Short mmCIF file of C-alpha atoms in Angstrom, two decimals:
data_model
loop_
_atom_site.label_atom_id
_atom_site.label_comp_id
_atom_site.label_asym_id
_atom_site.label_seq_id
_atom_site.Cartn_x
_atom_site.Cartn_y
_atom_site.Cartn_z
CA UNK O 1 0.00 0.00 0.00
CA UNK O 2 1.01 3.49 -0.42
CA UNK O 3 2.73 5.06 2.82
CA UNK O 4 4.23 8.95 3.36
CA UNK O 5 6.42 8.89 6.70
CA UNK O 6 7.55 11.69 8.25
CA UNK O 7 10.13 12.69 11.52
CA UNK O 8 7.91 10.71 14.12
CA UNK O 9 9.42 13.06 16.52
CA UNK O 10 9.13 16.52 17.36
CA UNK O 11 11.92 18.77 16.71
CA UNK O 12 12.90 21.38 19.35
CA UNK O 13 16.07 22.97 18.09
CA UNK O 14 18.39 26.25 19.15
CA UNK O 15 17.51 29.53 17.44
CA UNK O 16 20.03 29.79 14.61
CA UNK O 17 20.42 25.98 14.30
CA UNK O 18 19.45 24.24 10.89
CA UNK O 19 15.84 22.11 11.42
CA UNK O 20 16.05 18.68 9.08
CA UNK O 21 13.20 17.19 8.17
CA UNK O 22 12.34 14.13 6.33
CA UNK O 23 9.78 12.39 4.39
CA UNK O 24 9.80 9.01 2.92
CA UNK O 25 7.60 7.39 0.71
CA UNK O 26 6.62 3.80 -0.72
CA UNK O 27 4.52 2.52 -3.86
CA UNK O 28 4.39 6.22 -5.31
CA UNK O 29 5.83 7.80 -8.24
CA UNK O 30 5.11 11.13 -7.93
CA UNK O 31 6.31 13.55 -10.58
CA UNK O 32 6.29 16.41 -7.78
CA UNK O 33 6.89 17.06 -3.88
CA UNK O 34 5.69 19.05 -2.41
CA UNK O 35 5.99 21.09 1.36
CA UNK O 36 3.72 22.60 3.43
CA UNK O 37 3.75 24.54 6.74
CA UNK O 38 0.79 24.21 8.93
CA UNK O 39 -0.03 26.55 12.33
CA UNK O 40 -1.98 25.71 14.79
CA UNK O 41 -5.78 26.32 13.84
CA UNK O 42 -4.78 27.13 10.22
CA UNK O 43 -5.16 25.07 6.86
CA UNK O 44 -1.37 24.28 5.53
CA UNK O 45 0.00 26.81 3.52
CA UNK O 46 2.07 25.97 0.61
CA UNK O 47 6.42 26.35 0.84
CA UNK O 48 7.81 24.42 -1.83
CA UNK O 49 8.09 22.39 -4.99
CA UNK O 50 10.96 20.38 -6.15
CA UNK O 51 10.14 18.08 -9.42
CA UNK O 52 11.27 14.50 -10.03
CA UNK O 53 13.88 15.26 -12.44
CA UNK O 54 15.34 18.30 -9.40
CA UNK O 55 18.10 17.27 -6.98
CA UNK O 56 17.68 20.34 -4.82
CA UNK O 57 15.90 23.80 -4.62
CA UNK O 58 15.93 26.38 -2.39
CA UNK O 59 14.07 29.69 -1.06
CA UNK O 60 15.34 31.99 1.37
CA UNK O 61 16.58 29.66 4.16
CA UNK O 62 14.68 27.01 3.31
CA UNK O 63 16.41 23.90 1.15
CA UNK O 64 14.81 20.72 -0.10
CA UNK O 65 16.22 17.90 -1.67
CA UNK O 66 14.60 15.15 -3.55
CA UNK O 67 15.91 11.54 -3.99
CA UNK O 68 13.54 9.39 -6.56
CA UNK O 69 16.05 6.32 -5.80
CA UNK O 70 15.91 6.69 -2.41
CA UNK O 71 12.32 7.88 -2.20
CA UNK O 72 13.50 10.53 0.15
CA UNK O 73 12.88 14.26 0.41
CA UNK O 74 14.91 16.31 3.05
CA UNK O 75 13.37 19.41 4.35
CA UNK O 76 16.21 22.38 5.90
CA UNK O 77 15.31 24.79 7.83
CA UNK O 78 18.81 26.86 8.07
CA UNK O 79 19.45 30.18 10.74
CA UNK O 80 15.96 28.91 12.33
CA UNK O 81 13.91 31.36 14.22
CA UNK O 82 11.35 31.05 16.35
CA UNK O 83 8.45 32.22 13.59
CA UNK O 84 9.79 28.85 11.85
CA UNK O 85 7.71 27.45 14.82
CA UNK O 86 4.91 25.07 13.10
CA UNK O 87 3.93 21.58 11.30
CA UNK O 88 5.72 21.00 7.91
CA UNK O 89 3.74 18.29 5.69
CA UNK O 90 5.38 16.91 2.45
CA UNK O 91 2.46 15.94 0.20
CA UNK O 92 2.51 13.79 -2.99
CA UNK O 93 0.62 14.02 -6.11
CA UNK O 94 -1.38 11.21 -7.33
CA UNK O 95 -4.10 10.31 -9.59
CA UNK O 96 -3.19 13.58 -11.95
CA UNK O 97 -4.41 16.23 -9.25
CA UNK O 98 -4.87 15.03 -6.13
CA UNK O 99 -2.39 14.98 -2.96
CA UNK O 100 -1.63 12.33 -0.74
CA UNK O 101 -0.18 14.11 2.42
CA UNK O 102 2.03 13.13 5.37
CA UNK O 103 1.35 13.42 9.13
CA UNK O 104 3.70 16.10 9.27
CA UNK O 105 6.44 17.01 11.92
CA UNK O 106 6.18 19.86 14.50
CA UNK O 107 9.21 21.76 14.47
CA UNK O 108 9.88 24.08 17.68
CA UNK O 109 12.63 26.76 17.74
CA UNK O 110 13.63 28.09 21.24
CA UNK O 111 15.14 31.75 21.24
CA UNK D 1 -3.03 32.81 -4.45
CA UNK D 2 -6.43 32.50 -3.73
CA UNK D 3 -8.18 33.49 -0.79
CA UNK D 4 -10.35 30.67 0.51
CA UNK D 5 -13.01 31.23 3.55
CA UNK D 6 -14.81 28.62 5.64
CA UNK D 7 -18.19 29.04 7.79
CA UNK D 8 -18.72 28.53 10.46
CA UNK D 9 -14.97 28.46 11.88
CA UNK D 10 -16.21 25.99 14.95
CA UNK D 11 -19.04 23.99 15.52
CA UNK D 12 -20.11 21.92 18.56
CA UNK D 13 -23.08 18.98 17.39
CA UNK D 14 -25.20 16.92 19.09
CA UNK D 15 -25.17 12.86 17.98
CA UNK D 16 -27.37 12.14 15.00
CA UNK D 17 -27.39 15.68 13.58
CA UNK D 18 -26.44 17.22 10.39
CA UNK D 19 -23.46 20.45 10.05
CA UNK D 20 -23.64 22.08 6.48
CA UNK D 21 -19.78 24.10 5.97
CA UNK D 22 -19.40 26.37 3.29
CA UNK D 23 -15.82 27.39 1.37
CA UNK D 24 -15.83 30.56 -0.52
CA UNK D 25 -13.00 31.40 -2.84
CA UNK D 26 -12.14 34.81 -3.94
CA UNK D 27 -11.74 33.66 -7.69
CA UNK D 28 -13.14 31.06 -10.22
CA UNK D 29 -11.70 27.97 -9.94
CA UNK D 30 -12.33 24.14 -11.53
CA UNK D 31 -11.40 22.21 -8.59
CA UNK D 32 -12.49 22.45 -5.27
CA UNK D 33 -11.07 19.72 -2.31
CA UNK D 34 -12.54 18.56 1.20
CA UNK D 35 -10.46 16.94 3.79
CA UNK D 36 -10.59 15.70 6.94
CA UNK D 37 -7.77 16.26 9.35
CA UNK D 38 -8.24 14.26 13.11
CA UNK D 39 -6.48 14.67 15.99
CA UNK D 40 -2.54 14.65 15.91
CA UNK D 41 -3.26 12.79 12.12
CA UNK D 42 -2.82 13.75 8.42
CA UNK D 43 -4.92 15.10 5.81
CA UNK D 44 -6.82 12.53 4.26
CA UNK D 45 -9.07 13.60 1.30
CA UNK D 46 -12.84 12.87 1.53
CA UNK D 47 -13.77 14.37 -2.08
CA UNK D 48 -13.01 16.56 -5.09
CA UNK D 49 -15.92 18.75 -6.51
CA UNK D 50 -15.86 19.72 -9.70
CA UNK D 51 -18.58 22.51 -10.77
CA UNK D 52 -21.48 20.83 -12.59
CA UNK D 53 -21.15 17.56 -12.28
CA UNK D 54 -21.35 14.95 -9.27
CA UNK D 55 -18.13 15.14 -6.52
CA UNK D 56 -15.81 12.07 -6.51
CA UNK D 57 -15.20 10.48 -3.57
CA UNK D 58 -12.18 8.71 -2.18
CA UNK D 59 -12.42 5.14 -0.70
CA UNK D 60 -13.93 5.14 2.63
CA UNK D 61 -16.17 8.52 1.97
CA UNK D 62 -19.84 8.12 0.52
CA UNK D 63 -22.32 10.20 -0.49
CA UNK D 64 -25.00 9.35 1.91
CA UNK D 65 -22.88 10.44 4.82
CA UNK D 66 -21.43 13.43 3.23
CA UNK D 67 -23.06 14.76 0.46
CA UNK D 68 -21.92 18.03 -1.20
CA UNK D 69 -22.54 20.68 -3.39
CA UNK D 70 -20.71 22.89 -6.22
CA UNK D 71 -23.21 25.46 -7.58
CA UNK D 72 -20.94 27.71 -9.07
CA UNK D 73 -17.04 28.00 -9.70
CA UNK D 74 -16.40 29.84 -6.09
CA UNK D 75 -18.61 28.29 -3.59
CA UNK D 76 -19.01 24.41 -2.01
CA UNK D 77 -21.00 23.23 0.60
CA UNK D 78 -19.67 20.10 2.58
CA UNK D 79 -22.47 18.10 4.64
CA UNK D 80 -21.68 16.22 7.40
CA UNK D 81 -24.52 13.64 8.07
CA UNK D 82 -25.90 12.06 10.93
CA UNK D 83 -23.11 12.81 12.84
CA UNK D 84 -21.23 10.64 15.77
CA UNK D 85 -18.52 11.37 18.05
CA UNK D 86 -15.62 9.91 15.42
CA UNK D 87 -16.70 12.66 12.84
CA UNK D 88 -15.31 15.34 15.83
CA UNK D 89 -12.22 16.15 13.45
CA UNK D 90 -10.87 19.61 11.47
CA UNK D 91 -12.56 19.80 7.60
CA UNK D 92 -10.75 22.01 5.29
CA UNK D 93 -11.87 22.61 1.84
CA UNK D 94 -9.10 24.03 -0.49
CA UNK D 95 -8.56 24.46 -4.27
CA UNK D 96 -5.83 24.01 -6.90
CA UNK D 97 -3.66 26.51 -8.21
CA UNK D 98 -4.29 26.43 -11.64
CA UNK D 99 -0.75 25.57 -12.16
CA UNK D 100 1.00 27.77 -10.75
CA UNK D 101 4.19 26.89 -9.32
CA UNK D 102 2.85 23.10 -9.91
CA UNK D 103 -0.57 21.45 -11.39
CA UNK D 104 -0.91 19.74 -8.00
CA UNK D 105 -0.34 22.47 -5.41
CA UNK D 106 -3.58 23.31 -3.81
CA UNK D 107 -4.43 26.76 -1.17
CA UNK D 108 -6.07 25.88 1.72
CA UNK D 109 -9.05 27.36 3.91
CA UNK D 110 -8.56 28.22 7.69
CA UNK D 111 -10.71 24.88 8.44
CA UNK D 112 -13.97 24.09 10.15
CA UNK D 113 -13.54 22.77 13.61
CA UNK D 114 -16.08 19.97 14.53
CA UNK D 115 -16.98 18.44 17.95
CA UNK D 116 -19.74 16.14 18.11
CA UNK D 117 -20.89 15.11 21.71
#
């Protein structure tokens, strides 16, 4: 069956640290991946897109990787602050136009 | 970006009742999503509505139990029937982005929050 995993754990981390987060998948072969960042009370709110045939991309101090072989995408966080505070869900597309999401991980950032 | 609105924000439902949610977006769009989010657990999508013709709903979703509507290309209604206390869970209704950065990347409502004693 088709299965998104994400950090299982929270992530507290120092202020000016670099948050890594990462999301496997199985029996998918998505042609995007795609990151979202969810508050608390909030719908998720788009980040990033990296494409199959990408190795990396990047936007302001966030970095994601994407490893079809591996069936890995890493998720940086770099010079954290505590506004980077939230959930981060990868999500999948399949079936065309749908999304398959993960459960996310909550990232904390202490001052 | 689109700028998607959900009534009512929070809802607390008796057993065996019925919650009607509307999602307005601020600009026409083909696809329209509903989702249910529980406790601590991922999105998982109950349907896509298309405008003019019948949703499509994912395994484990039926009509019966939550029937919706698409009237026009800004507006859907999500009905949650009959209701019990596992149906207590976060519905979001969101829409795609008309390809822009990807075909698949989809903005998202603030959510309906639903407790049902």
């Amino acid at each position: 069956s088709q299965k998104i995993e994400q950090n299982s754990e929270a992530l507290n981390i120092q202020e000016g640290k670099t948050a890594t987060l990462t999301c496997n998948y199985t029996n998918y072969s998505p042609a995007y991946l795609q990151w979202y960042r969810q508050d608390p009370g909030r719908g998720p709110v788009f980040l990033l897109l990296i494409r199959e045939n990408e190795k990396e991309k990047r936007k302001e101090r966030l970095k994601v990787t994407f490893d079809t072989t591996l069936k890995q995408s890493l998720f940086h966080i770099t010079a954290s602050q505590p506004a980077d505070s939230a959930t981060y869900l990868c999500a999948l597309d399949y079936n065309d136009y749908k999304l398959s999401f993960g459960a996310g991980t909550t990232v904390t950032v202490r001052a | 970006s689109a700028v998607i609105s959900q009534k009512p924000s929070r809802d607390i439902c008796q057993r065996g009742t019925s919650l009607t949610i509307q999602c307005q977006v601020d600009s026409q769009v083909t696809m329209m999503f509903w989702y249910r989010q529980q406790p601590g657990q991922s999105l998982t999508l109950i349907a896509t509505a298309n405008q003019g013709s019948e949703a499509t709903y994912e395994s484990g979703f039926v009509i019966d139990k939550f029937p919706i509507s698409r009237p026009n290309l800004t507006f859907s209604t999500l009905t949650v029937s009959n209701m019990s206390p596992e149906d207590s869970s976060i519905y979001l209704c969101s829409v795609e982005s008309r390809g822009r950065p990807g075909p698949d990347t989809q903005y998202f409502g603030p959510g309906t929050r639903l407790t049902v004693l």
